[in-house]
CSV table of C-alpha atoms in Angstrom, one decimal:
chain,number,residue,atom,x,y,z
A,1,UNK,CA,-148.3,-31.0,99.7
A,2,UNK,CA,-148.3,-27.6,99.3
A,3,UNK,CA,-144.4,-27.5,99.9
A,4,UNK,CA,-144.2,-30.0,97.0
A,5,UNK,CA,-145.9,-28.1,94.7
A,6,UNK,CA,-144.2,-25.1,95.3
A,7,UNK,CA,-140.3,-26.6,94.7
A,8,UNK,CA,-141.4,-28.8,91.9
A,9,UNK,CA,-143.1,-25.6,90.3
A,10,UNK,CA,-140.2,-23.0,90.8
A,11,UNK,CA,-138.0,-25.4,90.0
A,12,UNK,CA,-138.8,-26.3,87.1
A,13,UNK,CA,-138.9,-22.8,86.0
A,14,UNK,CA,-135.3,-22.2,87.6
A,15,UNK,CA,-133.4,-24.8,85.3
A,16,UNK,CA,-135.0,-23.2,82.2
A,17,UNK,CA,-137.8,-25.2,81.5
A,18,UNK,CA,-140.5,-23.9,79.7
A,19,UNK,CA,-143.7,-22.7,81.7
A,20,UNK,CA,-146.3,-24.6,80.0
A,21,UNK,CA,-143.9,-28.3,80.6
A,22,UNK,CA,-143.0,-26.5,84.3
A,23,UNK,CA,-147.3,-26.4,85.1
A,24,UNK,CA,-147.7,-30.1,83.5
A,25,UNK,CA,-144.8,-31.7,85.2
A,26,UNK,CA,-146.0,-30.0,88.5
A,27,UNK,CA,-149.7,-31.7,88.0
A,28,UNK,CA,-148.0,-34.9,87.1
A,29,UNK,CA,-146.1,-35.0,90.7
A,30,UNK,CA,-148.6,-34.2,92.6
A,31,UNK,CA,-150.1,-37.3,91.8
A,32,UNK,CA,-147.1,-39.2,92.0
A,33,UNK,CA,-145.7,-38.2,94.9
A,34,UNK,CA,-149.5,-38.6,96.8
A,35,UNK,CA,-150.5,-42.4,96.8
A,36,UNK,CA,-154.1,-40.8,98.0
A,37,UNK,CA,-155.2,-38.6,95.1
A,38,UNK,CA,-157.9,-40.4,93.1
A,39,UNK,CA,-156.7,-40.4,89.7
A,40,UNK,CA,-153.7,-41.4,87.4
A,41,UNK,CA,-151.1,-39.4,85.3
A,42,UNK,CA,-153.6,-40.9,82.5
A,43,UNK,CA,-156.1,-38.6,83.7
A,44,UNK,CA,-153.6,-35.6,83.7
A,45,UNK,CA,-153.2,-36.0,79.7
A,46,UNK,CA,-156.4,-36.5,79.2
A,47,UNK,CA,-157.6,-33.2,80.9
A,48,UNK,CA,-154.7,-31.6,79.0
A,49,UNK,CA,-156.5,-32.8,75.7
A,50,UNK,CA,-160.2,-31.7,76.9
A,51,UNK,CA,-158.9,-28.3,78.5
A,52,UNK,CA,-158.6,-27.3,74.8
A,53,UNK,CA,-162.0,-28.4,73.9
A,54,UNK,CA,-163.4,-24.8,74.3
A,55,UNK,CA,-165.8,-23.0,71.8
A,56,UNK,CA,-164.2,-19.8,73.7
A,57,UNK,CA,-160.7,-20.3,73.2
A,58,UNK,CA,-160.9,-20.4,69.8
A,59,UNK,CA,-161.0,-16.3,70.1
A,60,UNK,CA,-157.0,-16.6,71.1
A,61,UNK,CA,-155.8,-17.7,67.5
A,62,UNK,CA,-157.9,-16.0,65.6
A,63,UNK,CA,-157.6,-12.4,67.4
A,64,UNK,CA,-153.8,-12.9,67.8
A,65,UNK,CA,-153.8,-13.8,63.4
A,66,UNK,CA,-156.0,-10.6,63.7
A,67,UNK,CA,-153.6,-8.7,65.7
A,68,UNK,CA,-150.8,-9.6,63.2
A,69,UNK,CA,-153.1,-8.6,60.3
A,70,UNK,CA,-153.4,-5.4,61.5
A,71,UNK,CA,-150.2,-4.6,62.4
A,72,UNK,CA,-148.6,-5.6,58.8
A,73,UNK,CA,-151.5,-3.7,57.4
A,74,UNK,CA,-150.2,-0.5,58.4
A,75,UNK,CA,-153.5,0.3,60.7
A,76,UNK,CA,-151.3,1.8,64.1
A,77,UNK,CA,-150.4,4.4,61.1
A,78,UNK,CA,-153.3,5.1,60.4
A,79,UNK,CA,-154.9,5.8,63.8
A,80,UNK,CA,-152.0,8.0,64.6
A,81,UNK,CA,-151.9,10.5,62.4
A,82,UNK,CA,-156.1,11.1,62.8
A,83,UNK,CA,-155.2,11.5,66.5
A,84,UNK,CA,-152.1,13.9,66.0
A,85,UNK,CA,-154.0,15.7,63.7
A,86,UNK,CA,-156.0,17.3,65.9
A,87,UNK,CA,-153.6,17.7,68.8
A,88,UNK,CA,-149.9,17.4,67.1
A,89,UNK,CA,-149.4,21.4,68.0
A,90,UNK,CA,-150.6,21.1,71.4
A,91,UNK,CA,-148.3,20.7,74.4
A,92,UNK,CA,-147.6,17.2,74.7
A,93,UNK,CA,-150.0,16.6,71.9
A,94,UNK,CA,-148.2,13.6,69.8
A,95,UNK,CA,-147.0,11.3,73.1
A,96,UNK,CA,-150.6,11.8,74.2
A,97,UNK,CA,-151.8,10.7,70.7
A,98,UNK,CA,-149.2,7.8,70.4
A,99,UNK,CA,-150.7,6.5,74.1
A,100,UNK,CA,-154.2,7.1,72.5
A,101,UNK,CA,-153.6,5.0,69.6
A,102,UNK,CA,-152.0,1.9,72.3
A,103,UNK,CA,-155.3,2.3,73.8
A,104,UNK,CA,-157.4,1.5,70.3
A,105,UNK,CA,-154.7,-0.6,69.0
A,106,UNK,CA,-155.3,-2.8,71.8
A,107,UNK,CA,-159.0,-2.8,71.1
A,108,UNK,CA,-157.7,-4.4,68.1
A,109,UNK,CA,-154.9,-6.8,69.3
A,110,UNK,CA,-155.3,-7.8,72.7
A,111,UNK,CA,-152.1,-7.9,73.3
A,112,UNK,CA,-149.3,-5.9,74.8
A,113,UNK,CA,-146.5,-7.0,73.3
A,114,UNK,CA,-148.2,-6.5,69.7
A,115,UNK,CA,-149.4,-2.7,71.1
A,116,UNK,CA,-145.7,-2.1,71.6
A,117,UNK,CA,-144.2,-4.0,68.1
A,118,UNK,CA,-146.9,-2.0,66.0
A,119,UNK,CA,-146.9,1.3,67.4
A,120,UNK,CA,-143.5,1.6,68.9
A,121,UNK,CA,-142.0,0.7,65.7
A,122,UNK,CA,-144.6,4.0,63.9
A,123,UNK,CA,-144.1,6.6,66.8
A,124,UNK,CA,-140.7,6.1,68.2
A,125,UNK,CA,-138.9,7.6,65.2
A,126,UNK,CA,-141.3,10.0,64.6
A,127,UNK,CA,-140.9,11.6,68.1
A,128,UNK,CA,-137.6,11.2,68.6
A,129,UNK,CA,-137.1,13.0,64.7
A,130,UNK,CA,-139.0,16.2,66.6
A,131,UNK,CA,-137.0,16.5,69.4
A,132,UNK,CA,-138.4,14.3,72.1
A,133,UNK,CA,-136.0,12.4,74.3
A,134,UNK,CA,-135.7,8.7,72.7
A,135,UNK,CA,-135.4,7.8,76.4
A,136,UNK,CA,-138.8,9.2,77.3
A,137,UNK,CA,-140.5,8.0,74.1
A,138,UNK,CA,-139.7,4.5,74.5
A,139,UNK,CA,-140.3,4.2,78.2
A,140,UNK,CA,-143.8,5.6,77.7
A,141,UNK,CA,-144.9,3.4,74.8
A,142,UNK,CA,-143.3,0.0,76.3
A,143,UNK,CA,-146.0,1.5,80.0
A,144,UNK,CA,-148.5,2.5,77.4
A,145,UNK,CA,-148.8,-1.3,75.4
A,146,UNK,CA,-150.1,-2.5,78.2
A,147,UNK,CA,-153.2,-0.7,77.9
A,148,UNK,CA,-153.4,-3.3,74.9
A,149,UNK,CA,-154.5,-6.4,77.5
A,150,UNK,CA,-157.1,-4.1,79.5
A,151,UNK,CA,-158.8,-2.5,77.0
A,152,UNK,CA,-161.1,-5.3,75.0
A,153,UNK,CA,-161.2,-7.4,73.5
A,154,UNK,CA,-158.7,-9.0,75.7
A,155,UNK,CA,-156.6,-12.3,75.5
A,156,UNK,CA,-156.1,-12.1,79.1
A,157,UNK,CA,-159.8,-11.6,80.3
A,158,UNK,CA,-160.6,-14.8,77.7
A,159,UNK,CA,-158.1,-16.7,80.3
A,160,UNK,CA,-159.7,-15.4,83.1
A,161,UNK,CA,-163.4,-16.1,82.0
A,162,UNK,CA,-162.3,-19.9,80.7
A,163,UNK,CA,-160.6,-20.4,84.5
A,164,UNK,CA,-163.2,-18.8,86.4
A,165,UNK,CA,-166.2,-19.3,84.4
A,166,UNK,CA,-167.5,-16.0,84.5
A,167,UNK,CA,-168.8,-14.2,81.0
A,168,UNK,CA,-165.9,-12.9,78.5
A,169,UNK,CA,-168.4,-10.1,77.2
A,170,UNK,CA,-168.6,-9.1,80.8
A,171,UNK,CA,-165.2,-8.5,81.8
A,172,UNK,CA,-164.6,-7.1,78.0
A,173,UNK,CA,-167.2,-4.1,79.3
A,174,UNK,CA,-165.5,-4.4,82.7
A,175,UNK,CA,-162.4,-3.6,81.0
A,176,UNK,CA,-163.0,-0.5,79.4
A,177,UNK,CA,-163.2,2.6,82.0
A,178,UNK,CA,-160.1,1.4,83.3
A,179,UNK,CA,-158.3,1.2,80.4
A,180,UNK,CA,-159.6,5.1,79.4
A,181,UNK,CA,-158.9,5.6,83.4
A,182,UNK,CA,-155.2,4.5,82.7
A,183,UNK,CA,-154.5,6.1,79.8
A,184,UNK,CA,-156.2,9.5,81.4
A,185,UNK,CA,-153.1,9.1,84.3
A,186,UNK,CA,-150.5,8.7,82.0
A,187,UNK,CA,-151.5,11.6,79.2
A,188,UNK,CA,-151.7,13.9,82.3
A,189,UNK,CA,-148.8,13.4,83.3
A,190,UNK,CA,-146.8,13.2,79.7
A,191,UNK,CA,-148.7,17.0,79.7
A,192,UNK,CA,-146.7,17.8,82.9
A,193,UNK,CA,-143.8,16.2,81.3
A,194,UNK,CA,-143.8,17.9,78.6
A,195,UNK,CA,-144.3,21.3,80.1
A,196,UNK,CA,-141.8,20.8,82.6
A,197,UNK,CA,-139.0,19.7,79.9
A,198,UNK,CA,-140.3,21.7,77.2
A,199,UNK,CA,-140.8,21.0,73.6
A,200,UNK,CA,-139.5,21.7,70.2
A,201,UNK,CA,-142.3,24.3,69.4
A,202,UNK,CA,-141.0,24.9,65.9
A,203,UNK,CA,-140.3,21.4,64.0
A,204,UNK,CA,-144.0,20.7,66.0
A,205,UNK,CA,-145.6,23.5,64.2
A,206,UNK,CA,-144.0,22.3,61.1
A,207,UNK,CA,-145.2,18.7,61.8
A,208,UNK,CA,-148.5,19.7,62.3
A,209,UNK,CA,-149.0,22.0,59.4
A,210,UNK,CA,-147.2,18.8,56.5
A,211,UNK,CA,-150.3,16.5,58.4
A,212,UNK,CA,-152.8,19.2,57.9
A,213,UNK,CA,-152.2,20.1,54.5
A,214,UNK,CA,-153.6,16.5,53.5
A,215,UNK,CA,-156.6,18.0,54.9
A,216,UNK,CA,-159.2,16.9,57.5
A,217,UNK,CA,-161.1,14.5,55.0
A,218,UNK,CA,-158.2,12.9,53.6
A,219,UNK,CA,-156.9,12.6,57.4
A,220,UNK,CA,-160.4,11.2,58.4
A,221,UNK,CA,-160.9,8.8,55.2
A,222,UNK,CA,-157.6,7.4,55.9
A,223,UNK,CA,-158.0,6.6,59.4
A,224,UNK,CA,-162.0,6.0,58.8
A,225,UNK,CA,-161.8,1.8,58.6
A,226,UNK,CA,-158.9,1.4,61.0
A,227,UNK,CA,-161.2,3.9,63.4
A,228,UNK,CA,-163.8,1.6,62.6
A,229,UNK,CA,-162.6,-1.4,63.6
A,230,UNK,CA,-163.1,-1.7,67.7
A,231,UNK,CA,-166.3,-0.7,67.1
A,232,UNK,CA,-167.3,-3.5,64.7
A,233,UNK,CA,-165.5,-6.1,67.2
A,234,UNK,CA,-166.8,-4.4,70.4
A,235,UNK,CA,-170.4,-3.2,68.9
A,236,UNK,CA,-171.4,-6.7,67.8
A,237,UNK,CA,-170.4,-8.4,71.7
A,238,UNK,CA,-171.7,-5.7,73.6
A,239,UNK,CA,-175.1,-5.6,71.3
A,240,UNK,CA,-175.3,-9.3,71.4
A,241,UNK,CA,-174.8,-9.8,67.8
A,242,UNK,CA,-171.9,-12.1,68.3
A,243,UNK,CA,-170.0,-14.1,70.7
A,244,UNK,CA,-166.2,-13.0,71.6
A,245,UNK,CA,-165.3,-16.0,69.6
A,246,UNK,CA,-167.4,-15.0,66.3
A,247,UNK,CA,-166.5,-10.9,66.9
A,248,UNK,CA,-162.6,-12.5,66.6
A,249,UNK,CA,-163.5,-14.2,63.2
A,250,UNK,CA,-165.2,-11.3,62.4
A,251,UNK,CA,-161.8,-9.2,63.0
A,252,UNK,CA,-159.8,-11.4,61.0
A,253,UNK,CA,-162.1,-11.0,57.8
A,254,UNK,CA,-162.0,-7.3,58.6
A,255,UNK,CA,-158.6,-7.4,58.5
A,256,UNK,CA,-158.0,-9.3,55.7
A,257,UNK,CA,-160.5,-7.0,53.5
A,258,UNK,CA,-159.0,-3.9,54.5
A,259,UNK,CA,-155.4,-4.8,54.3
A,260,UNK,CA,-155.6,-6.2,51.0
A,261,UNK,CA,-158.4,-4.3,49.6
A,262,UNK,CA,-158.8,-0.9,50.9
A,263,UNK,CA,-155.2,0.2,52.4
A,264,UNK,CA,-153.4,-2.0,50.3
A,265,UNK,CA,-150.6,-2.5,52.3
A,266,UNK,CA,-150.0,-6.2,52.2
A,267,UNK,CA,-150.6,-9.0,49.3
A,268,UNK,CA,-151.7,-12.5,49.4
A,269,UNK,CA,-147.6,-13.7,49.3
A,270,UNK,CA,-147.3,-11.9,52.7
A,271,UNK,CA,-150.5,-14.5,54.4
A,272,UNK,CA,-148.4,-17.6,54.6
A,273,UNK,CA,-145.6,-15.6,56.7
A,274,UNK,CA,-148.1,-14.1,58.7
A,275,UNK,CA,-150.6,-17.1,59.5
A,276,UNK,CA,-146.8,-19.1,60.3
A,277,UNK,CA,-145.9,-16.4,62.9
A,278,UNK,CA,-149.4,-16.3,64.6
A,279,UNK,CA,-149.4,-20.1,64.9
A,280,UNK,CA,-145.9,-19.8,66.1
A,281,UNK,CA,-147.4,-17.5,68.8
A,282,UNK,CA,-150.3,-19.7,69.8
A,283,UNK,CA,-149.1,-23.0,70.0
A,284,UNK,CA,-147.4,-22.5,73.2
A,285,UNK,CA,-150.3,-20.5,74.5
A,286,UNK,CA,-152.5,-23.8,73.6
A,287,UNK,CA,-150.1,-26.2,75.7
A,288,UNK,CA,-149.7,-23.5,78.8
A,289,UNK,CA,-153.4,-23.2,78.7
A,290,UNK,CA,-153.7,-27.2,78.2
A,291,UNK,CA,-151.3,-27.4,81.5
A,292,UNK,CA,-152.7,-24.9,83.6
A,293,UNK,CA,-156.1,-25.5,83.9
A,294,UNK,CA,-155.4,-29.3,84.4
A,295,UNK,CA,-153.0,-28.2,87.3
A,296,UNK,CA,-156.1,-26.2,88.4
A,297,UNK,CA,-157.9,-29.4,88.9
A,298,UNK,CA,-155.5,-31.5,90.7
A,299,UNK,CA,-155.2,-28.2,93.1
A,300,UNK,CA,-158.8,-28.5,93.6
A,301,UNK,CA,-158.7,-31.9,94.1
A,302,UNK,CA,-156.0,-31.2,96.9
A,303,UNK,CA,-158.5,-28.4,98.2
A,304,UNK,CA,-155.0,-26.1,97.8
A,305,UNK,CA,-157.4,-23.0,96.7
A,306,UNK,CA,-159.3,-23.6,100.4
A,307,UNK,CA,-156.8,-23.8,102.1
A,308,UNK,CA,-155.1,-20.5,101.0
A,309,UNK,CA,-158.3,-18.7,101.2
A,310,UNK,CA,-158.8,-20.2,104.8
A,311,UNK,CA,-155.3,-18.8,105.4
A,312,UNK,CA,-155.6,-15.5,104.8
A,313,UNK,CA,-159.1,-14.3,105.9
A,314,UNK,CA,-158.2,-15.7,109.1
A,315,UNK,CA,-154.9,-13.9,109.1
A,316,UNK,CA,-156.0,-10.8,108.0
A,317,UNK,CA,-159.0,-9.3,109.6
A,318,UNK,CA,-159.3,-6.2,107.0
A,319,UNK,CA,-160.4,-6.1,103.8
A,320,UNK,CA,-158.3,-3.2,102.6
A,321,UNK,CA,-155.2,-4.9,103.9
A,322,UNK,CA,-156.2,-8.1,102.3
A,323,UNK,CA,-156.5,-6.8,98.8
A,324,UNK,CA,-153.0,-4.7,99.2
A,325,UNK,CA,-151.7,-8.0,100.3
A,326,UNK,CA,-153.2,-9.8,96.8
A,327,UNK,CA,-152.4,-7.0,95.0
A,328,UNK,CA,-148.3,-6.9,96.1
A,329,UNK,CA,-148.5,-10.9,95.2
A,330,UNK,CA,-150.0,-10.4,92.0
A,331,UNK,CA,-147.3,-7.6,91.0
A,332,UNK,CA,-143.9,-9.9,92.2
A,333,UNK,CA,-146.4,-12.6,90.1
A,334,UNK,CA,-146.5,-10.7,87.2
A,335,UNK,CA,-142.7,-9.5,87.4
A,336,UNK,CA,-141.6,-13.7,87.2
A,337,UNK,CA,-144.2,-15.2,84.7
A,338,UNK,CA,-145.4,-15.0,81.9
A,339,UNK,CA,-149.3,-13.5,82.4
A,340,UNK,CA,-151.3,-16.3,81.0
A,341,UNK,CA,-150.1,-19.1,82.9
A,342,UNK,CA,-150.4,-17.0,85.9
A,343,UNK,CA,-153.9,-15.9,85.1
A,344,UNK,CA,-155.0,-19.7,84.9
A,345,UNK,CA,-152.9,-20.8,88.0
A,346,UNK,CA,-154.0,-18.0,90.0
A,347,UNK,CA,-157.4,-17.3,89.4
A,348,UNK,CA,-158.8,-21.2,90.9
A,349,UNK,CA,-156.5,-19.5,94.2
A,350,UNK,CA,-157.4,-16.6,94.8
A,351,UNK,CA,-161.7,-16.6,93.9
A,352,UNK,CA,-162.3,-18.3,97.2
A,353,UNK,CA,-160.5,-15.9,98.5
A,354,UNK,CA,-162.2,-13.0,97.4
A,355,UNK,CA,-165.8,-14.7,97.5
A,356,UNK,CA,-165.1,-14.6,101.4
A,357,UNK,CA,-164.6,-11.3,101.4
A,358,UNK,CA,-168.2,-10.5,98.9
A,359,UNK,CA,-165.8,-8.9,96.1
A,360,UNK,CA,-167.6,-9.0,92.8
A,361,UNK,CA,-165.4,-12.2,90.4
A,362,UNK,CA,-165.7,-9.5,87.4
A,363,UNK,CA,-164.0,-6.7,89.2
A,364,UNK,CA,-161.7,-9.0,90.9
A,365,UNK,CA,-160.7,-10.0,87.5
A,366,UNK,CA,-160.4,-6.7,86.5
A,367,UNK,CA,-157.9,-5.9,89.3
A,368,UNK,CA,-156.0,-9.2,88.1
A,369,UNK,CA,-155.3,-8.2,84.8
A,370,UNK,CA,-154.3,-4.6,85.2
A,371,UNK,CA,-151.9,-5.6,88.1
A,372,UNK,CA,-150.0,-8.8,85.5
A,373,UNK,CA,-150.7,-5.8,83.0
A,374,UNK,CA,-147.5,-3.9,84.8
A,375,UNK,CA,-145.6,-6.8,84.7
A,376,UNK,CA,-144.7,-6.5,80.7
A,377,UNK,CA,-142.9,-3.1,82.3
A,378,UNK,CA,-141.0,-4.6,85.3
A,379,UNK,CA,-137.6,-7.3,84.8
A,380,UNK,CA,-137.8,-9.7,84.5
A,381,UNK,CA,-140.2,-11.2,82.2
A,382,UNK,CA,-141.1,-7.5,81.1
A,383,UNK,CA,-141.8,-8.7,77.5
A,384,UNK,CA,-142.8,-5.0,76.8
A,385,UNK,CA,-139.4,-3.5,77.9
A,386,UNK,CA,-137.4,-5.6,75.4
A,387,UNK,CA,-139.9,-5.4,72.7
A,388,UNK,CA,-139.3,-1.4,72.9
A,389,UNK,CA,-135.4,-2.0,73.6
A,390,UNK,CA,-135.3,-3.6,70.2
A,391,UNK,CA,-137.2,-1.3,68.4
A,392,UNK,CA,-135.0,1.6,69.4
A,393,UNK,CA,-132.1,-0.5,70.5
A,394,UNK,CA,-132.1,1.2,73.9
A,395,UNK,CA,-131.2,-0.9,76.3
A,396,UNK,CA,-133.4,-3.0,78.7
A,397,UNK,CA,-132.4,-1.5,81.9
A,398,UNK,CA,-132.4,2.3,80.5
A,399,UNK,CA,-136.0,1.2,79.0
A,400,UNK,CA,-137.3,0.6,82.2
A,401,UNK,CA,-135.7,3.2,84.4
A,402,UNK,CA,-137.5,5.3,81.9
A,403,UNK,CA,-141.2,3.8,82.5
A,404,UNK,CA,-141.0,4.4,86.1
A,405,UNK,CA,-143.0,7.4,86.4
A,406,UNK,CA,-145.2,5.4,83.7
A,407,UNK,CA,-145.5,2.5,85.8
A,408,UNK,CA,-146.3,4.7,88.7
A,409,UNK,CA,-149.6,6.3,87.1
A,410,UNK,CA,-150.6,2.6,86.5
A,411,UNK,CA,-150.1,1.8,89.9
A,412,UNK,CA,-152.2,4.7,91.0
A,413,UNK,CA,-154.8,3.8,88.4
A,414,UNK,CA,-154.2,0.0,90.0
A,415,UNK,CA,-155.7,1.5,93.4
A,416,UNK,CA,-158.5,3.6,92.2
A,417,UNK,CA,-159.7,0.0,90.2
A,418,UNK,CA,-159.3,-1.7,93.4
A,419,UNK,CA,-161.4,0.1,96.2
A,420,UNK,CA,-163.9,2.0,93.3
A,421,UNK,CA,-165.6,-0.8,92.2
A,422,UNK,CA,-168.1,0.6,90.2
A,423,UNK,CA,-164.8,1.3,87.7
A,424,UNK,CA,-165.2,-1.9,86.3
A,425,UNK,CA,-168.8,-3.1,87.3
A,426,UNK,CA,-170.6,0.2,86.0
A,427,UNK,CA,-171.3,-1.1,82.5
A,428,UNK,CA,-171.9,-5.0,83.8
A,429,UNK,CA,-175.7,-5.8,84.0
């Protein structure tokens, strides 16, 4: 049966058919094509209906409407110049501060592609105006958005808490020493970058000196609410003020207030486009979501997830071995689909699997993320590469040729998460 599923899946997905009607045509034949399994294709739509009726997927919508909030309201602006402020005269300074801001952008969007649209479109003619290679620029900001699914709050680790069951406000604390960790690699090595290549020392200075005539307050007021806001969304989970779900409503009333009210930037005319595109953006999310976790059922039901795990621990005697094995799978994974749906096909897999072994569900989860996180900067899928190829209108290939060192840090990073565990578990009680 495992055969079946495999062909019917990948081909599906091979003909051009959508991922979300791929995963629900694949539940549908299992129980077709098996006389034994003890339900109908009535059940599959049902499940598909019920899979929805979640009090914490409700934080998708509302953090992605929050995400485009933000991002018409200027905010990835606003965060940049406080950073560059201090540092836009220092070697390698303003990269480091545009992958600084991609890391609290992403506390703000939780999502990669959105890291890359919002501050990509701010920092890539910026840098490339004072003498940075456009190249280089654009490689490192399509690596550095996908800080914006590891750092919380997270779209992704809201997939993998619905499919696994274990707490969202968990893996959002799991998520944040590697997302610092990750962004640590890669500004250390755009410093040797940049010392190696050299900079434009003068139109730097000059830079540096048009910010900091505005002054430090004016900087700091500016940047103050946009500064402000992963520590409302964050400080109110992590207190225990709020669910995920209510710290995303939250956001999106931030947003709102500040956009409108304090920077201005946007007017009610601009909501309807807005609220369009972010339904636009979650209604396939809903029916992958809807698909995949019925398809985790009928796996379960076919005792698929056993089977695997049965597989490999008795194939594989070591644990280090076993967890490079995962981690290759999960990086091919994340190069072919689209993170999500692998996140709620994958996860019922692989946790028996890694119970056997005693690894902890939150860091394994952890590890899952980060590796599909590398997959928005690898073809094919690599939604981040032609995000950033659009922006600068580079193109895709040249993109990612140019993230290769990028995507190398993350893979270091990648191992450190995976045999330190205490990297993701030190803040979980």
């Amino acid at each position: 049966m495992i055969g079946v599923i495999v062909v019917v899946f990948f081909g599906t997905l091979l003909v051009g058919i959508p991922i979300g009607v791929a995963v629900g045509a694949t539940a549908i034949s299992c129980v077709l094509l098996n006389p034994g399994m003890p339900v109908s294709t009535e059940y599959i739509f049902r499940s598909m209906v019920t899979a929805l009726d979640s009090t914490t997927l409700l934080a998708v919508p509302l953090f992605i409407l929050s995400g485009n909030l933000m991002a018409k309201g200027g905010i990835s602006e606003k965060l940049f110049d406080f950073f560059a402020y201090f540092v836009g005269d220092k070697t390698g300074g303003l990269p480091i501060a545009a992958i600084v801001t991609c890391l609290f952008y992403g506390a703000i969007s939780g999502s990669g592609p959105a890291t890359v649209a919002a501050v990509g479109a701010m920092t890539i003619p910026i840098l490339t105006r004072l003498g940075y290679d456009k190249r280089f620029v654009v490689g490192m900001v399509a690596t550095a958005g996908g800080l914006g699914v590891i750092i919380p709050p997270s779209l992704p680790f809201i997939m993998y808490g619905v499919s696994s069951g274990e707490s969202v406000s968990d893996l959002f604390l799991a998520g944040v020493i590697p997302g610092c960790l990750i962004a640590l690699i890669m500004s250390l090595y755009t410093w040797i970058y940049c010392k190696k290549h050299g900079e434009d020392k003068a139109k730097l200075k000059a830079n540096a000196q048009q910010l900091r005539e505005k002054g430090l307050w004016k900087v700091f007021k500016e940047g103050f609410w946009a500064l402000l806001t992963p520590v409302i969304i964050l400080g109110g989970i992590y207190s225990g003020i709020v669910t995920p779900t209510e710290a995303a409503t939250i956001s999106v009333v931030y947003a709102l207030i500040i956009s409108l009210f304090v920077y201005k930037t946007m007017t009610f005319q601009t909501l309807v486009p807005i609220t369009t595109a972010s339904i636009r953006s979650c209604a396939p999310i809903q029916l992958i979501v809807a698909a995949a976790v019925c398809f985790g059922r009928i796996l379960t039901m076919l005792q698929v997830p056993q089977t695997i795990a049965n597989a490999l621990t008795s194939t594989i005697t070591s644990e280090i071995v076993l967890l490079l094995v995962i981690n290759l799978f999960l990086l091919v994974v994340g190069m072919m689909m689209e993170t999500l749906a692998a996140i709620l096909i994958l996860t019922p897999i692989f946790l028996p699997v890694i119970t056997a072994i005693g690894m902890d569900p939150i860091h394994f989860g952890v590890m899952m993320v980060v590796n599909l996180a590398i997959g928005f900067v690898t073809p094919p899928v690599g939604v981040n590469l032609y995000v950033a190829s659009s922006l600068s209108e580079t193109p895709v290939l040249s993109v990612a040729r140019h993230a290769l060192p990028y995507i190398a840090m993350f893979l270091l990073a990648l191992l450190l998460i995976t045999f330190i565990p205490s990297l993701s578990l030190v803040f979980v009680g």
